[in-house]
Amino acid sequence: AVVSTQSTGSYNSWIPNVWNNAVQEDPWLPAMSKQQRLMGFMACLLGGWLCFGLSIIYLPFILIKARKYVLLFSLGSVFTLGSFSMLWGPWNHLMHLTKRARLPFTVSYFSTLFLTIYTAMVMKSTLLTVFCACGQFVALLWYVFSYVPGGVTGLKFFTKLFSKAVMKKAQSTLPI
């Protein structure tokens, strides 16, 4: 199936310019179009969310089923990180992660990711697995917060904005 890009109802017309501009040329994926990379980004991101959601099911049983939780959570982390590699390109993303400012995150994230999987699969130690998973979670939060516009200040602003909107809607909807 050929996608027309000349008509007003083109495939590119539904992609917001912000997302379209985020897709960069990459020497490791030269044959992939912007649309294919955006679709790969969304597929990896949805895969990450699915793994995170499934891991939450095991959260109440973390002491009993720590390995299942950790492996699903780690897979969700890898999918989420991979989604940005699809969007920016693997080479560009690797270069970004190894920049001097990002190096502390990269080292902490990948070391906790490796240690989490190692303690779950090889050592089979529940206590060490939970400890490493907490470190991985902190590193992932650090990664996410660093991309919010304005950093922690921006995150606080968006949190207040969202909570006010939810409270306003709840007060107008719920008979309290």
Coordinates of N, CA and C in Angstrom, one line a residue:
A1 N 0.8 -1.2 0.0 CA 0.0 0.0 0.0 C 0.9 1.2 0.0
V2 N 0.6 2.1 -0.9 CA 1.4 3.4 -1.0 C 0.6 4.5 -0.3
V3 N 1.3 5.2 0.5 CA 0.7 6.3 1.2 C 1.0 7.6 0.5
S4 N -0.1 8.3 0.1 CA 0.0 9.5 -0.6 C 0.4 10.7 0.4
T5 N 1.4 11.5 -0.1 CA 1.8 12.6 0.8 C 1.5 13.9 0.1
Q6 N 0.8 13.9 -1.1 CA 0.5 15.1 -1.8 C -0.9 15.7 -1.5
S7 N -1.8 14.8 -1.1 CA -3.1 15.3 -0.8 C -3.2 16.0 0.5
T8 N -4.3 16.7 0.8 CA -4.5 17.4 2.0 C -4.7 16.4 3.2
G9 N -5.1 15.2 2.9 CA -5.3 14.2 3.9 C -4.1 13.3 4.0
S10 N -2.9 13.8 3.8 CA -1.7 13.0 3.8 C -1.4 12.4 5.1
Y11 N -0.5 11.4 5.1 CA -0.1 10.7 6.3 C 0.6 11.7 7.2
N12 N 1.4 12.6 6.7 CA 2.1 13.6 7.5 C 1.2 14.6 8.1
S13 N 0.0 14.8 7.7 CA -0.8 15.9 8.2 C -1.3 15.6 9.6
W14 N -1.3 14.3 10.0 CA -1.8 14.0 11.4 C -0.7 14.0 12.4
I15 N 0.6 14.1 12.0 CA 1.7 14.0 12.9 C 2.0 15.5 13.3
P16 N 2.0 15.8 14.6 CA 2.3 17.1 15.0 C 3.7 17.5 14.7
N17 N 4.0 18.7 14.4 CA 5.3 19.2 14.0 C 6.3 18.9 15.0
V18 N 6.0 19.0 16.3 CA 6.9 18.7 17.4 C 7.5 17.3 17.2
W19 N 6.6 16.3 17.0 CA 7.1 14.9 16.9 C 7.8 14.7 15.6
N20 N 7.3 15.4 14.5 CA 8.0 15.2 13.2 C 9.4 15.8 13.3
N21 N 9.6 16.9 14.0 CA 10.9 17.5 14.1 C 11.8 16.7 15.0
A22 N 11.3 16.0 15.9 CA 12.1 15.2 16.9 C 12.8 14.0 16.2
V23 N 12.2 13.6 15.1 CA 12.8 12.4 14.3 C 14.0 13.0 13.6
Q24 N 15.2 12.4 13.8 CA 16.4 12.9 13.2 C 17.0 11.8 12.3
E25 N 17.8 12.2 11.4 CA 18.5 11.3 10.5 C 19.5 10.5 11.4
D26 N 19.7 9.3 11.1 CA 20.6 8.5 11.9 C 21.4 7.5 11.0
P27 N 22.8 7.4 11.1 CA 23.5 6.6 10.3 C 23.2 5.1 10.5
W28 N 22.7 4.7 11.6 CA 22.4 3.3 11.9 C 21.1 2.8 11.3
L29 N 20.2 3.8 11.1 CA 18.9 3.5 10.4 C 18.6 4.4 9.3
P30 N 19.5 4.4 8.2 CA 19.3 5.3 7.2 C 18.1 5.1 6.3
A31 N 17.6 3.8 6.2 CA 16.6 3.5 5.3 C 15.2 3.7 5.9
M32 N 15.1 4.0 7.2 CA 13.8 4.2 7.8 C 13.3 5.6 7.6
S33 N 12.0 5.7 7.2 CA 11.4 7.0 7.0 C 11.0 7.6 8.4
K34 N 10.6 8.8 8.4 CA 10.2 9.5 9.7 C 8.9 8.7 10.2
Q35 N 8.0 8.4 9.3 CA 6.8 7.7 9.7 C 7.1 6.4 10.3
Q36 N 8.0 5.6 9.7 CA 8.4 4.3 10.3 C 9.0 4.5 11.6
R37 N 9.9 5.5 11.8 CA 10.5 5.7 13.1 C 9.5 6.1 14.1
L38 N 8.5 7.0 13.7 CA 7.5 7.4 14.7 C 6.7 6.2 15.1
M39 N 6.3 5.3 14.2 CA 5.6 4.1 14.5 C 6.4 3.2 15.4
G40 N 7.7 3.1 15.2 CA 8.6 2.3 16.0 C 8.6 2.9 17.4
F41 N 8.7 4.2 17.5 CA 8.7 4.9 18.8 C 7.4 4.6 19.6
M42 N 6.3 4.7 18.9 CA 5.0 4.4 19.6 C 4.9 3.0 20.0
A43 N 5.3 2.1 19.1 CA 5.2 0.6 19.4 C 6.1 0.3 20.6
C44 N 7.3 0.8 20.7 CA 8.2 0.5 21.8 C 7.7 1.2 23.1
L45 N 7.2 2.4 23.0 CA 6.6 3.1 24.1 C 5.4 2.3 24.7
L46 N 4.5 1.9 23.8 CA 3.4 1.1 24.2 C 3.8 -0.2 24.8
G47 N 4.8 -0.9 24.2 CA 5.4 -2.1 24.8 C 5.9 -1.9 26.2
G48 N 6.6 -0.7 26.4 CA 7.1 -0.4 27.7 C 6.0 -0.2 28.7
W49 N 5.0 0.6 28.3 CA 3.8 0.8 29.2 C 3.1 -0.5 29.5
L50 N 3.0 -1.4 28.6 CA 2.4 -2.7 28.8 C 3.2 -3.5 29.9
C51 N 4.6 -3.5 29.7 CA 5.4 -4.2 30.7 C 5.3 -3.6 32.0
F52 N 5.3 -2.3 32.1 CA 5.2 -1.6 33.4 C 3.8 -1.9 34.0
G53 N 2.8 -1.9 33.2 CA 1.5 -2.3 33.7 C 1.4 -3.7 34.3
L54 N 2.0 -4.6 33.5 CA 2.0 -6.0 34.0 C 2.9 -6.2 35.2
S55 N 3.9 -5.4 35.3 CA 4.8 -5.5 36.5 C 4.0 -4.9 37.8
I56 N 3.2 -4.0 37.6 CA 2.4 -3.4 38.7 C 1.5 -4.5 39.3
I57 N 1.0 -5.4 38.4 CA 0.2 -6.5 39.0 C 1.0 -7.3 40.0
Y58 N 2.3 -7.5 39.8 CA 3.1 -8.2 40.7 C 3.6 -7.4 41.9
L59 N 3.4 -6.1 41.9 CA 3.9 -5.3 43.0 C 3.4 -5.7 44.4
P60 N 2.2 -6.1 44.6 CA 1.8 -6.5 45.9 C 2.5 -7.8 46.4
F61 N 3.0 -8.6 45.4 CA 3.6 -9.8 45.7 C 5.2 -9.8 45.5
I62 N 5.7 -8.6 45.7 CA 7.1 -8.3 45.4 C 8.1 -9.2 46.2
L63 N 7.7 -9.6 47.4 CA 8.6 -10.4 48.2 C 8.5 -11.9 47.7
I64 N 7.3 -12.3 47.2 CA 7.1 -13.6 46.7 C 7.5 -13.8 45.3
K65 N 7.1 -12.9 44.4 CA 7.4 -13.0 43.0 C 8.3 -11.8 42.5
A66 N 9.3 -11.6 43.2 CA 10.2 -10.4 42.9 C 10.8 -10.6 41.5
R67 N 11.2 -11.8 41.1 CA 11.8 -12.0 39.8 C 10.9 -11.6 38.7
K68 N 9.6 -12.0 38.8 CA 8.7 -11.7 37.7 C 8.5 -10.2 37.6
Y69 N 8.3 -9.5 38.8 CA 8.1 -8.1 38.8 C 9.3 -7.4 38.2
V70 N 10.5 -7.8 38.6 CA 11.7 -7.1 38.2 C 12.0 -7.3 36.7
L71 N 11.8 -8.5 36.2 CA 12.0 -8.7 34.8 C 11.0 -8.0 33.9
L72 N 9.8 -7.9 34.3 CA 8.8 -7.1 33.6 C 9.1 -5.6 33.6
F73 N 9.5 -5.1 34.8 CA 9.8 -3.7 35.0 C 11.1 -3.4 34.2
S74 N 12.1 -4.3 34.2 CA 13.3 -4.1 33.4 C 13.0 -4.1 31.9
L75 N 12.2 -5.0 31.5 CA 11.8 -5.0 30.1 C 11.1 -3.7 29.7
G76 N 10.2 -3.3 30.6 CA 9.5 -2.0 30.3 C 10.5 -0.8 30.2
S77 N 11.6 -0.8 31.0 CA 12.6 0.2 31.0 C 13.3 0.1 29.7
V78 N 13.7 -1.1 29.2 CA 14.4 -1.2 28.0 C 13.6 -0.8 26.8
F79 N 12.3 -1.2 26.8 CA 11.4 -0.7 25.7 C 11.3 0.8 25.7
T80 N 11.1 1.4 26.9 CA 11.0 2.9 26.9 C 12.3 3.6 26.4
L81 N 13.4 3.1 26.9 CA 14.7 3.6 26.4 C 14.8 3.4 24.9
G82 N 14.4 2.2 24.4 CA 14.4 1.9 23.0 C 13.5 2.8 22.2
S83 N 12.4 3.2 22.8 CA 11.5 4.1 22.0 C 12.2 5.4 21.6
F84 N 13.0 5.9 22.6 CA 13.7 7.2 22.2 C 14.8 6.9 21.2
S85 N 15.4 5.7 21.2 CA 16.4 5.4 20.2 C 15.7 5.3 18.8
M86 N 14.5 4.8 18.8 CA 13.8 4.8 17.5 C 13.4 6.2 17.1
L87 N 13.0 7.1 18.0 CA 12.7 8.4 17.6 C 13.9 9.2 17.2
W88 N 14.9 9.2 18.0 CA 16.1 10.1 17.6 C 17.1 9.3 16.7
G89 N 17.0 8.0 16.7 CA 18.0 7.2 16.0 C 18.9 6.6 17.0
P90 N 19.3 5.4 16.9 CA 20.1 4.7 17.9 C 21.5 5.4 18.1
W91 N 22.1 5.8 17.0 CA 23.4 6.5 17.1 C 23.3 7.8 17.8
N92 N 22.3 8.6 17.4 CA 22.1 9.9 18.0 C 21.8 9.8 19.5
H93 N 20.9 8.8 19.8 CA 20.6 8.5 21.2 C 21.8 8.1 22.0
L94 N 22.6 7.2 21.5 CA 23.8 6.7 22.1 C 24.8 7.9 22.4
M95 N 24.9 8.8 21.4 CA 25.8 9.9 21.5 C 25.2 10.9 22.6
H96 N 23.9 11.0 22.7 CA 23.3 11.8 23.7 C 23.5 11.3 25.1
L97 N 23.3 10.0 25.2 CA 23.5 9.3 26.5 C 24.9 9.4 27.0
T98 N 25.9 9.4 26.1 CA 27.3 9.4 26.6 C 27.9 10.8 26.6
K99 N 27.1 11.9 26.5 CA 27.6 13.2 26.7 C 27.9 13.4 28.2
R100 N 28.8 14.3 28.4 CA 29.4 14.5 29.8 C 28.3 14.8 30.8
A101 N 27.3 15.6 30.4 CA 26.2 15.9 31.4 C 25.3 14.7 31.6
R102 N 25.2 13.8 30.7 CA 24.3 12.6 30.8 C 25.0 11.4 31.3
L103 N 26.3 11.4 31.4 CA 27.1 10.2 31.7 C 26.8 9.6 33.1
P104 N 26.6 10.5 34.1 CA 26.2 9.9 35.4 C 24.9 9.1 35.4
F105 N 23.9 9.7 34.7 CA 22.6 8.9 34.5 C 22.9 7.6 33.8
T106 N 23.6 7.7 32.7 CA 23.8 6.5 31.8 C 24.5 5.4 32.6
V107 N 25.5 5.7 33.4 CA 26.2 4.7 34.2 C 25.3 4.2 35.3
S108 N 24.6 5.0 36.0 CA 23.8 4.6 37.1 C 22.6 3.7 36.5
Y109 N 22.0 4.2 35.5 CA 20.9 3.4 34.9 C 21.2 2.1 34.4
F110 N 22.3 2.0 33.6 CA 22.6 0.7 33.0 C 23.3 -0.2 34.0
S111 N 24.0 0.3 35.0 CA 24.5 -0.6 36.0 C 23.4 -1.1 36.9
T112 N 22.4 -0.3 37.3 CA 21.3 -0.8 38.1 C 20.4 -1.8 37.3
L113 N 20.3 -1.5 36.0 CA 19.5 -2.4 35.1 C 20.2 -3.8 35.0
F114 N 21.5 -3.8 34.8 CA 22.3 -5.0 34.7 C 22.3 -5.7 36.1
L115 N 22.5 -5.0 37.2 CA 22.5 -5.6 38.5 C 21.1 -6.2 38.9
T116 N 20.1 -5.5 38.5 CA 18.7 -6.0 38.8 C 18.5 -7.3 38.1
I117 N 18.8 -7.4 36.8 CA 18.6 -8.6 36.1 C 19.5 -9.7 36.6
Y118 N 20.8 -9.4 36.9 CA 21.8 -10.3 37.4 C 21.3 -10.9 38.7
T119 N 20.9 -10.1 39.6 CA 20.5 -10.6 41.0 C 19.2 -11.4 40.9
A120 N 18.3 -11.1 39.9 CA 17.1 -11.8 39.8 C 17.3 -13.2 39.1
M121 N 18.1 -13.2 38.0 CA 18.2 -14.4 37.2 C 19.4 -15.3 37.6
V122 N 20.5 -14.7 38.0 CA 21.7 -15.5 38.4 C 21.8 -15.8 39.9
M123 N 21.7 -14.7 40.6 CA 21.9 -14.9 42.1 C 20.6 -15.4 42.8
K124 N 19.5 -15.0 42.2 CA 18.1 -15.4 42.7 C 18.0 -15.0 44.1
S125 N 18.5 -13.8 44.4 CA 18.3 -13.2 45.7 C 17.2 -12.2 45.7
T126 N 16.2 -12.4 46.5 CA 15.0 -11.5 46.5 C 15.4 -10.2 47.1
L127 N 16.1 -10.2 48.2 CA 16.5 -8.9 48.9 C 17.3 -8.0 48.0
L128 N 18.4 -8.6 47.4 CA 19.2 -7.8 46.5 C 18.5 -7.4 45.2
T129 N 17.6 -8.2 44.7 CA 16.8 -7.9 43.5 C 15.9 -6.7 43.8
V130 N 15.3 -6.7 45.0 CA 14.4 -5.6 45.3 C 15.2 -4.3 45.5
F131 N 16.4 -4.4 46.1 CA 17.3 -3.3 46.3 C 17.7 -2.7 45.0
C132 N 18.2 -3.6 44.1 CA 18.6 -3.1 42.7 C 17.4 -2.5 41.9
A133 N 16.3 -3.1 42.1 CA 15.1 -2.6 41.4 C 14.7 -1.2 41.9
C134 N 14.9 -0.9 43.2 CA 14.7 0.4 43.7 C 15.7 1.4 43.1
G135 N 16.9 1.0 43.0 CA 17.9 1.8 42.3 C 17.6 2.1 40.9
Q136 N 17.1 1.1 40.2 CA 16.7 1.2 38.8 C 15.6 2.2 38.7
F137 N 14.6 2.1 39.6 CA 13.4 3.0 39.5 C 13.9 4.4 39.7
V138 N 14.8 4.7 40.7 CA 15.3 6.0 40.9 C 16.0 6.5 39.7
A139 N 16.8 5.7 39.1 CA 17.5 6.1 37.8 C 16.6 6.4 36.7
L140 N 15.5 5.6 36.6 CA 14.5 5.9 35.6 C 13.7 7.2 35.8
L141 N 13.4 7.4 37.1 CA 12.8 8.7 37.4 C 13.7 9.9 37.1
W142 N 14.9 9.7 37.4 CA 15.9 10.8 37.1 C 15.9 11.1 35.6
Y143 N 15.9 10.0 34.8 CA 15.9 10.1 33.3 C 14.6 10.9 32.9
V144 N 13.5 10.5 33.4 CA 12.2 11.1 33.0 C 12.1 12.6 33.4
F145 N 12.5 12.8 34.7 CA 12.4 14.2 35.2 C 13.4 15.1 34.5
S146 N 14.5 14.6 34.0 CA 15.5 15.4 33.3 C 14.9 15.9 31.9
Y147 N 13.9 15.2 31.4 CA 13.4 15.6 30.1 C 12.1 16.5 30.2
V148 N 11.6 16.6 31.4 CA 10.4 17.5 31.6 C 10.9 19.0 31.5
P149 N 10.2 19.8 30.6 CA 10.7 21.2 30.5 C 10.7 21.9 31.8
G150 N 11.8 22.5 32.1 CA 12.0 23.2 33.4 C 12.5 22.3 34.5
G151 N 12.7 21.0 34.2 CA 13.2 20.1 35.3 C 12.2 19.9 36.4
V152 N 12.7 19.9 37.6 CA 11.8 19.6 38.7 C 10.8 20.7 38.9
T153 N 11.2 22.0 38.6 CA 10.2 23.1 38.7 C 9.1 22.9 37.7
G154 N 9.5 22.5 36.5 CA 8.4 22.3 35.5 C 7.5 21.1 35.9
L155 N 8.1 20.1 36.5 CA 7.3 18.9 36.9 C 6.3 19.3 38.0
K156 N 6.8 20.1 38.9 CA 5.9 20.6 40.0 C 4.8 21.4 39.4
F157 N 5.1 22.3 38.4 CA 4.1 23.1 37.8 C 3.0 22.2 37.1
F158 N 3.5 21.2 36.3 CA 2.6 20.4 35.6 C 1.7 19.5 36.5
T159 N 2.3 19.1 37.7 CA 1.6 18.3 38.7 C 0.5 19.1 39.3
K160 N 0.8 20.4 39.7 CA -0.2 21.3 40.2 C -1.3 21.5 39.2
L161 N -0.9 21.8 38.0 CA -1.9 22.1 37.0 C -2.8 20.9 36.8
F162 N -2.3 19.7 36.7 CA -3.0 18.5 36.5 C -3.9 18.2 37.7
S163 N -3.4 18.4 38.9 CA -4.2 18.1 40.1 C -5.3 19.1 40.3
K164 N -5.1 20.3 39.9 CA -6.2 21.3 40.0 C -7.3 21.0 39.0
A165 N -6.9 20.6 37.8 CA -7.9 20.2 36.8 C -8.7 19.0 37.2
V166 N -8.0 18.0 37.8 CA -8.7 16.8 38.3 C -9.7 17.2 39.4
M167 N -9.2 17.9 40.4 CA -10.0 18.3 41.5 C -11.2 19.1 41.1
K168 N -11.0 20.0 40.1 CA -12.1 20.9 39.6 C -13.2 20.0 39.0
K169 N -12.7 19.1 38.1 CA -13.7 18.2 37.4 C -14.4 17.2 38.4
A170 N -13.6 16.7 39.4 CA -14.2 15.9 40.4 C -15.3 16.6 41.3
Q171 N -15.0 17.8 41.6 CA -15.9 18.6 42.4 C -17.2 18.9 41.6
S172 N -17.0 19.2 40.3 CA -18.2 19.5 39.6 C -19.0 18.2 39.2
T173 N -18.4 17.1 39.2 CA -19.0 15.8 38.8 C -19.6 15.0 40.0
L174 N -18.8 14.9 41.0 CA -19.2 14.1 42.1 C -20.1 14.9 43.1
P175 N -21.1 14.3 43.6 CA -22.0 15.0 44.6 C -21.4 14.9 46.0
I176 N -20.5 15.7 46.3 CA -19.9 15.7 47.7 C -20.4 16.9 48.4

